[in-house]
Amino acid sequence: MKRLKYYTGHIAIFTILFSLTTSLAFAQTGKLRRERGQFTIFSDSATATAAEYMLHLEMAYQKIDSVQNVSKLGPEIMLIGERLTESDSIVHFVEESLVKYEETLNLRNLEILKILLQDAEHDLHRYNETFKETDDRLTKLRTEIRGLRKDSVLRQLFRDSLSRKKFLPQLKGLRDRRRYTDSLLTNSLSTLHKMKTQASAGSIISAQLMNQLNNRLSMAGKKVFQKEMNYFWEKRTATTVGENLSEVFKEEQKALKFYYSNSSENRFVRWLLGIAFLWWITRNLRILKRKGQIESLITYDISHLSRQPIISALAVVFSIAPLFDLHAPPAYTQFVQLLLIITLTFMYKKQWPRRLFKFWIGIVALFLVFSFINHILVPSFWQRSLIIILNVATVALALLFRKALPRDHTLGRFIRVVLMLVVVMNILAIIANISGRLTLANMLSMSSVLGLTQVIGLSALVKILIEAVLLQIHTSRVQQSLSNTFDPAPIIQNFRKPLLGIVLLIWIVVFTANLNIYDALFDGISSVLNAEQNIGNTSFTLGSILLFFLIIWVAHFLQRYIGYFLGDIGDDEGESLAHRSKLLMTKLVLLGAGYLLAVSASGLPVDKITIVLGALGVGIGLGLQNIVNNFVSGIILIFDRPLKVGDSVEVGSHAGRVKEIGLRSSTLVTTDGADVIIPNGDVLSQHIVNWTLGNTYKRIDFEVSITMPKDKDKDAVIRDIKETIKETDCVLKKREPSVLIESITDNELMLKIFFWCEDVYKEDHTRSEVRYQVYRALKDQGIDSK
C-alpha cells in the first residue's frame, strides 16, 4: 500500500511537469508563427487577423459573383429548347404518318420522311452534345461553390463568436449570395436535365423509326414494279383509301412546312448567288449605258441580259435550285419548278417563234395537270383513262416540239435527246398504267415532264452565262478604249463544252432524284470511288485520283481564260493591252495553288511525294536542264519585267511585238505576221532592245534630195519643212524635228530629216505620211524633190 502511494505520487508529479512543458512549447511556437507571419488558411488552431478574414471574404464574394454570372443558361440553350420542340414534332409526324398511311405511302413519300427524320436525328445529336458540355460546365461551377466550405479561415470565423459579430453584415450577404447562386445552378441544371431527357427520348424514338423506314423503303422499292391495282380492263375492287385524301394533303403540308423551316440555309445561298449575278450584269450594263455603247450588244447577240436582266437572274436561280433541294417534298419541288416555268415563259414570249411558244404552253399545261394527278392515291377508271390520254398528248407534244425546235438553239441536240426520252418514258407509263402499276406510271410521267422543263431551263442557263461572259469582255474592252470588235465564236466554243458537262451532270442528278434512284446511285458510285486501293505500300482511292485531275483541270481552265474577264481575247495589238503581263502572275498563282490543292486533296503521303521530288531532281540533273532553265527564266521575266506583252522589242535577230510570255517560251509577232516562239532561256541570255519599256516614242529619219531655185532661201525652206512635219499626225510635238544637209551638188541639196513618232507601232505609217506632206509642201513652193 505504501509502495502504491509512492508510485502514484511520482506519476502525478511527472504528469504536472509534462503538461506545463508542453503548454509552454506550444505557446512559444504559436508566438513564433504569428511573429514570422507564417499563418496559413489550412490551419485550424491558429487565430487569423481581421485583415485575413476580410481577404478571404472578398475572395469568396468574387468567386460567388463569377459563378453567378455564368450559372444561367445562355440564349443558345434556350433557342435549342425551342428547336427541340420542332424536332419532336418532326419525329411525331413521321411516327403518325407511318401508322396512319401504312398502305398509301409511296416510295417518294417514304424518302421524304427519311430525310426529315435524318435532319431531326442530326439536330438531336447536336443538341445532346451541347447539353453534355453545358452540364459539365454547370457541375464544375457547383463543385467550385462547395469548395468554399473547405476554407479553414472562414470556418474559424464562423466558430469565433467575437470576430463573427464584427463581420456579421458581410457573412449575411455572403450567405444570401451563396443561396441565390445555388438556386440558380439548381434551376439551370433542372431545366437542362429536362431538355437532355427530351432529346435522348427523341433520339431513341427516331432510331426506331429509322429502322422501320429502312425496312419500308426496301419493300417499297420492290413494290414499284409489282401490280398494285387491277388491270385496266378489269373491274375495280372496293376500297376506302380514297376517303383519307384530304388528310394526306394536310400531312403533306406539314412535311412541306418542316422542310421549309429546315432548309433556310440552302435558300439563302441560292438567293445570294442570284443577287451577286444580278449585280454583276447590271453593273456592266450601267457602264455601257454611261459610255453610250449599249446598242453595241446587238453585235454579240446579248439579248437576254440586255432586255431582261432581272428575269435572267431569276432563271439562273431557279435552274440551279434543284441541286439545293434534292430531297425536298414533291410539292416543294413542283412549286420551284413552276417558278422556273413562269420565268422561262416571260423570257421566251417575245423571243421564240409563235408555233414553238404554243408548244411550250402545252408543256406547261401538262406539267400542271400531272402535278395535280400525282397526288391522287387510288385513281378511278376514268382518272386512269385521263392519265393515259395525257401520256399520249405528252408523246405527241414532245415530237412536235422536237420538230419545231431550231437547229441553232442552245443545247438543241441535248434537248432533242431528252424529248425522245420523254416519248419513251410516257409509253412505258401507259404500259405500267394498263398493267396496274400506278406508282411506276405516275413516277415516269411526272419525271418526264420535270426532266423536259429542267433541260429547257438549263439551256437558258447556258445561254445566259455565255452572254454574261461576252458582256464582261465587251465592257472591259470599252473601259480600256478598245473600240475594235471581237469574234465571239471562239469564246463561245471555249465555254460551251465545260458548261455542257456541268449542265449534263446537273440534269442527271435532278432526273435521278425525281425517279427516286439518286441515293442508291450515289451510294453505289461513292462506294466505288471511296474504296481503298493498294499498289505496293501506297494506298489511294479512285475518288482522290479523280479529284486530283479535276482540280488540275479547273486550275488550267481558269488560268487560260481568266484574261477574258479583263477584256483580253489574245489577238489585240497595241500598248493598251500591257496589263496582260500582270495576268501572268495571276496565272502562275492559280497554277501553283491548283497543284498544291490537288496534291492535298489526293491524300498522297508527304513522304511519297518527297521520293517523287527526289527522283524528279535526278531527272532534272540528267536531262531536263533546258526545260527547268526556260521555266525559271519565265518566272524571272514575269517578276523582273524587262519586257511585257505588247512591247516592241528586238531579241537577237528577231524583231516584233510581244504577243505572249509563257512559263516555257515567249512569242513575238513580226511585221510580216509570223509568230516567232523563243525559249525564255534564250530571251534572257541575249541582248534585249525594248522600244516601249519607258515610252512609245521612236526617232525616224529619211533623206530627201531637193533642187533649190536661186530665189529661195535655204533657211526658209528648212523652216517650212519643220513646220510641215510638226503639223503631221502621230509626230511628237514636244521634240523639235531636225533637218541636216548631207551634201551639196550645184543647186541640189541632200537633206536628212529627223523627227520623233508618238507611237512606235505606227512608225511606217508616220514615215510615209511625213514624207508625203514634205513633198506636197515643197511642191507648193515650186521645189522639186526626190
Tab-separated table of N, CA and C in Angstrom, residues 326-405:
chain	number	residue	atom	x	y	z
A	326	LEU	N	-32.480	18.400	-103.366
A	326	LEU	CA	-32.577	17.068	-103.964
A	326	LEU	C	-33.545	16.164	-103.217
A	327	HIS	N	-33.743	16.412	-101.931
A	327	HIS	CA	-34.609	15.561	-101.123
A	327	HIS	C	-35.797	16.344	-100.581
A	328	ALA	N	-36.248	17.296	-101.360
A	328	ALA	CA	-37.400	18.100	-100.945
A	328	ALA	C	-38.691	17.336	-101.172
A	329	PRO	N	-39.755	17.687	-100.457
A	329	PRO	CA	-41.061	17.077	-100.722
A	329	PRO	C	-41.503	17.361	-102.152
A	330	PRO	N	-42.317	16.479	-102.743
A	330	PRO	CA	-42.748	16.688	-104.133
A	330	PRO	C	-43.420	18.042	-104.341
A	331	ALA	N	-44.230	18.471	-103.368
A	331	ALA	CA	-44.923	19.747	-103.522
A	331	ALA	C	-43.928	20.902	-103.620
A	332	TYR	N	-42.858	20.845	-102.833
A	332	TYR	CA	-41.849	21.904	-102.874
A	332	TYR	C	-41.095	21.881	-104.200
A	333	THR	N	-40.714	20.689	-104.662
A	333	THR	CA	-40.008	20.562	-105.942
A	333	THR	C	-40.854	21.091	-107.091
A	334	GLN	N	-42.133	20.729	-107.082
A	334	GLN	CA	-43.018	21.169	-108.157
A	334	GLN	C	-43.263	22.674	-108.108
A	335	PHE	N	-43.303	23.236	-106.909
A	335	PHE	CA	-43.500	24.687	-106.788
A	335	PHE	C	-42.295	25.449	-107.342
A	336	VAL	N	-41.089	24.998	-106.998
A	336	VAL	CA	-39.883	25.649	-107.512
A	336	VAL	C	-39.802	25.492	-109.027
A	337	GLN	N	-40.177	24.311	-109.527
A	337	GLN	CA	-40.180	24.104	-110.966
A	337	GLN	C	-41.210	25.005	-111.641
A	338	LEU	N	-42.337	25.226	-110.974
A	338	LEU	CA	-43.357	26.129	-111.524
A	338	LEU	C	-42.823	27.554	-111.631
A	339	LEU	N	-42.052	27.977	-110.641
A	339	LEU	CA	-41.437	29.309	-110.709
A	339	LEU	C	-40.467	29.402	-111.891
A	340	LEU	N	-39.707	28.325	-112.137
A	340	LEU	CA	-38.810	28.311	-113.292
A	340	LEU	C	-39.601	28.389	-114.593
A	341	ILE	N	-40.694	27.654	-114.667
A	341	ILE	CA	-41.511	27.657	-115.879
A	341	ILE	C	-42.094	29.042	-116.137
A	342	ILE	N	-42.577	29.700	-115.088
A	342	ILE	CA	-43.127	31.053	-115.245
A	342	ILE	C	-42.044	32.012	-115.739
A	343	THR	N	-40.837	31.891	-115.175
A	343	THR	CA	-39.719	32.750	-115.601
A	343	THR	C	-39.367	32.513	-117.062
A	344	LEU	N	-39.287	31.237	-117.466
A	344	LEU	CA	-38.968	30.923	-118.860
A	344	LEU	C	-40.069	31.398	-119.800
A	345	THR	N	-41.318	31.343	-119.352
A	345	THR	CA	-42.422	31.806	-120.197
A	345	THR	C	-42.296	33.288	-120.489
A	346	PHE	N	-41.998	34.089	-119.475
A	346	PHE	CA	-41.790	35.523	-119.689
A	346	PHE	C	-40.558	35.772	-120.567
A	347	MET	N	-39.533	34.940	-120.439
A	347	MET	CA	-38.300	35.146	-121.191
A	347	MET	C	-38.491	34.830	-122.667
A	348	TYR	N	-39.211	33.721	-122.960
A	348	TYR	CA	-39.334	33.259	-124.335
A	348	TYR	C	-40.561	33.795	-125.062
A	349	LYS	N	-41.388	34.553	-124.388
A	349	LYS	CA	-42.634	35.010	-125.004
A	349	LYS	C	-42.379	35.801	-126.281
A	350	LYS	N	-41.391	36.679	-126.276
A	350	LYS	CA	-41.117	37.522	-127.437
A	350	LYS	C	-39.904	37.060	-128.239
A	351	GLN	N	-39.230	36.018	-127.768
A	351	GLN	CA	-38.022	35.577	-128.449
A	351	GLN	C	-38.225	34.309	-129.270
A	352	TRP	N	-39.115	33.435	-128.833
A	352	TRP	CA	-39.349	32.211	-129.568
A	352	TRP	C	-40.353	32.435	-130.687
A	353	PRO	N	-40.286	31.623	-131.745
A	353	PRO	CA	-41.338	31.673	-132.769
A	353	PRO	C	-42.700	31.323	-132.160
A	354	ARG	N	-43.735	31.847	-132.761
A	354	ARG	CA	-45.075	31.689	-132.199
A	354	ARG	C	-45.461	30.214	-132.079
A	355	ARG	N	-45.152	29.417	-133.111
A	355	ARG	CA	-45.516	28.000	-133.091
A	355	ARG	C	-44.787	27.263	-131.980
A	356	LEU	N	-43.494	27.527	-131.817
A	356	LEU	CA	-42.722	26.873	-130.763
A	356	LEU	C	-43.210	27.296	-129.381
A	357	PHE	N	-43.590	28.572	-129.244
A	357	PHE	CA	-44.072	29.046	-127.943
A	357	PHE	C	-45.410	28.398	-127.591
A	358	LYS	N	-46.256	28.114	-128.562
A	358	LYS	CA	-47.518	27.423	-128.285
A	358	LYS	C	-47.256	26.016	-127.744
A	359	PHE	N	-46.297	25.334	-128.334
A	359	PHE	CA	-45.952	24.009	-127.828
A	359	PHE	C	-45.437	24.100	-126.387
A	360	TRP	N	-44.690	25.155	-126.105
A	360	TRP	CA	-44.201	25.359	-124.739
A	360	TRP	C	-45.368	25.556	-123.773
A	361	ILE	N	-46.376	26.302	-124.149
A	361	ILE	CA	-47.561	26.487	-123.305
A	361	ILE	C	-48.241	25.143	-123.059
A	362	GLY	N	-48.264	24.282	-124.089
A	362	GLY	CA	-48.823	22.947	-123.899
A	362	GLY	C	-48.039	22.138	-122.884
A	363	ILE	N	-46.721	22.242	-122.902
A	363	ILE	CA	-45.891	21.549	-121.909
A	363	ILE	C	-46.173	22.073	-120.505
A	364	VAL	N	-46.362	23.374	-120.385
A	364	VAL	CA	-46.688	23.968	-119.080
A	364	VAL	C	-48.014	23.415	-118.573
A	365	ALA	N	-49.005	23.315	-119.459
A	365	ALA	CA	-50.311	22.777	-119.056
A	365	ALA	C	-50.183	21.326	-118.593
A	366	LEU	N	-49.413	20.514	-119.313
A	366	LEU	CA	-49.209	19.129	-118.907
A	366	LEU	C	-48.522	19.042	-117.546
A	367	PHE	N	-47.574	19.939	-117.309
A	367	PHE	CA	-46.908	19.958	-116.011
A	367	PHE	C	-47.904	20.212	-114.883
A	368	LEU	N	-48.801	21.174	-115.075
A	368	LEU	CA	-49.778	21.498	-114.039
A	368	LEU	C	-50.732	20.329	-113.797
A	369	VAL	N	-51.184	19.694	-114.864
A	369	VAL	CA	-52.132	18.582	-114.717
A	369	VAL	C	-51.463	17.393	-114.038
A	370	PHE	N	-50.259	17.033	-114.467
A	370	PHE	CA	-49.565	15.903	-113.851
A	370	PHE	C	-49.228	16.186	-112.385
A	371	SER	N	-48.941	17.441	-112.068
A	371	SER	CA	-48.653	17.786	-110.671
A	371	SER	C	-49.869	17.536	-109.787
A	372	PHE	N	-51.056	17.799	-110.307
A	372	PHE	CA	-52.267	17.544	-109.531
A	372	PHE	C	-52.564	16.051	-109.463
A	373	ILE	N	-52.454	15.362	-110.584
A	373	ILE	CA	-52.777	13.935	-110.626
A	373	ILE	C	-51.812	13.133	-109.754
A	374	ASN	N	-50.595	13.617	-109.613
A	374	ASN	CA	-49.593	12.907	-108.823
A	374	ASN	C	-50.004	12.742	-107.367
A	375	HIS	N	-50.997	13.545	-106.896
A	375	HIS	CA	-51.454	13.462	-105.517
A	375	HIS	C	-52.648	12.529	-105.340
A	376	ILE	N	-53.178	11.993	-106.421
A	376	ILE	CA	-54.302	11.065	-106.320
A	376	ILE	C	-53.764	9.695	-105.936
A	377	LEU	N	-54.206	9.184	-104.809
A	377	LEU	CA	-53.644	7.936	-104.308
A	377	LEU	C	-54.139	6.727	-105.096
A	378	VAL	N	-55.448	6.605	-105.207
A	378	VAL	CA	-56.041	5.462	-105.895
A	378	VAL	C	-57.008	6.007	-106.939
A	379	PRO	N	-56.565	6.236	-108.168
A	379	PRO	CA	-57.438	6.819	-109.176
A	379	PRO	C	-58.508	5.836	-109.641
A	380	SER	N	-59.602	6.398	-110.093
A	380	SER	CA	-60.691	5.589	-110.635
A	380	SER	C	-60.397	5.210	-112.084
A	381	PHE	N	-61.319	4.474	-112.676
A	381	PHE	CA	-61.151	4.042	-114.066
A	381	PHE	C	-61.047	5.250	-114.984
A	382	TRP	N	-61.931	6.232	-114.788
A	382	TRP	CA	-61.905	7.412	-115.656
A	382	TRP	C	-60.647	8.255	-115.420
A	383	GLN	N	-60.183	8.279	-114.184
A	383	GLN	CA	-58.948	9.020	-113.920
A	383	GLN	C	-57.740	8.329	-114.553
A	384	ARG	N	-57.747	7.015	-114.528
A	384	ARG	CA	-56.673	6.275	-115.195
A	384	ARG	C	-56.729	6.502	-116.706
A	385	SER	N	-57.945	6.562	-117.227
A	385	SER	CA	-58.105	6.834	-118.657
A	385	SER	C	-57.579	8.216	-119.003
A	386	LEU	N	-57.875	9.195	-118.131
A	386	LEU	CA	-57.381	10.550	-118.363
A	386	LEU	C	-55.851	10.592	-118.333
A	387	ILE	N	-55.241	9.825	-117.433
A	387	ILE	CA	-53.778	9.796	-117.359
A	387	ILE	C	-53.193	9.226	-118.635
A	388	ILE	N	-53.821	8.182	-119.178
A	388	ILE	CA	-53.331	7.598	-120.435
A	388	ILE	C	-53.444	8.614	-121.566
A	389	ILE	N	-54.576	9.338	-121.606
A	389	ILE	CA	-54.748	10.371	-122.644
A	389	ILE	C	-53.664	11.439	-122.503
A	390	LEU	N	-53.367	11.805	-121.290
A	390	LEU	CA	-52.320	12.807	-121.067
A	390	LEU	C	-50.953	12.280	-121.489
A	391	ASN	N	-50.694	11.005	-121.247
A	391	ASN	CA	-49.425	10.420	-121.708
A	391	ASN	C	-49.320	10.456	-123.230
A	392	VAL	N	-50.414	10.146	-123.907
A	392	VAL	CA	-50.421	10.201	-125.361
A	392	VAL	C	-50.195	11.637	-125.838
A	393	ALA	N	-50.859	12.594	-125.172
A	393	ALA	CA	-50.680	14.003	-125.530
A	393	ALA	C	-49.244	14.452	-125.310
A	394	THR	N	-48.614	13.944	-124.249
A	394	THR	CA	-47.211	14.295	-123.988
A	394	THR	C	-46.300	13.768	-125.081
A	395	VAL	N	-46.558	12.539	-125.533
A	395	VAL	CA	-45.757	11.961	-126.614
A	395	VAL	C	-45.886	12.801	-127.880
A	396	ALA	N	-47.141	13.137	-128.248
A	396	ALA	CA	-47.364	13.926	-129.459
A	396	ALA	C	-46.723	15.307	-129.346
A	397	LEU	N	-46.892	15.943	-128.188
A	397	LEU	CA	-46.342	17.287	-127.999
A	397	LEU	C	-44.820	17.269	-128.017
A	398	ALA	N	-44.201	16.225	-127.463
A	398	ALA	CA	-42.741	16.128	-127.473
A	398	ALA	C	-42.215	15.996	-128.897
A	399	LEU	N	-42.898	15.209	-129.724
A	399	LEU	CA	-42.468	15.048	-131.113
A	399	LEU	C	-42.626	16.340	-131.898
A	400	LEU	N	-43.755	17.045	-131.683
A	400	LEU	CA	-43.960	18.319	-132.378
A	400	LEU	C	-42.942	19.367	-131.919
A	401	PHE	N	-42.680	19.416	-130.630
A	401	PHE	CA	-41.703	20.371	-130.095
A	401	PHE	C	-40.310	20.081	-130.651
A	402	ARG	N	-39.983	18.808	-130.773
A	402	ARG	CA	-38.678	18.421	-131.319
A	402	ARG	C	-38.539	18.856	-132.771
A	403	LYS	N	-39.615	18.744	-133.517
A	403	LYS	CA	-39.589	19.127	-134.925
A	403	LYS	C	-39.493	20.639	-135.088
A	404	ALA	N	-40.148	21.391	-134.212
A	404	ALA	CA	-40.175	22.850	-134.331
A	404	ALA	C	-38.952	23.524	-133.716
A	405	LEU	N	-38.167	22.787	-132.914
A	405	LEU	CA	-37.024	23.396	-132.240
A	405	LEU	C	-35.962	23.798	-133.259
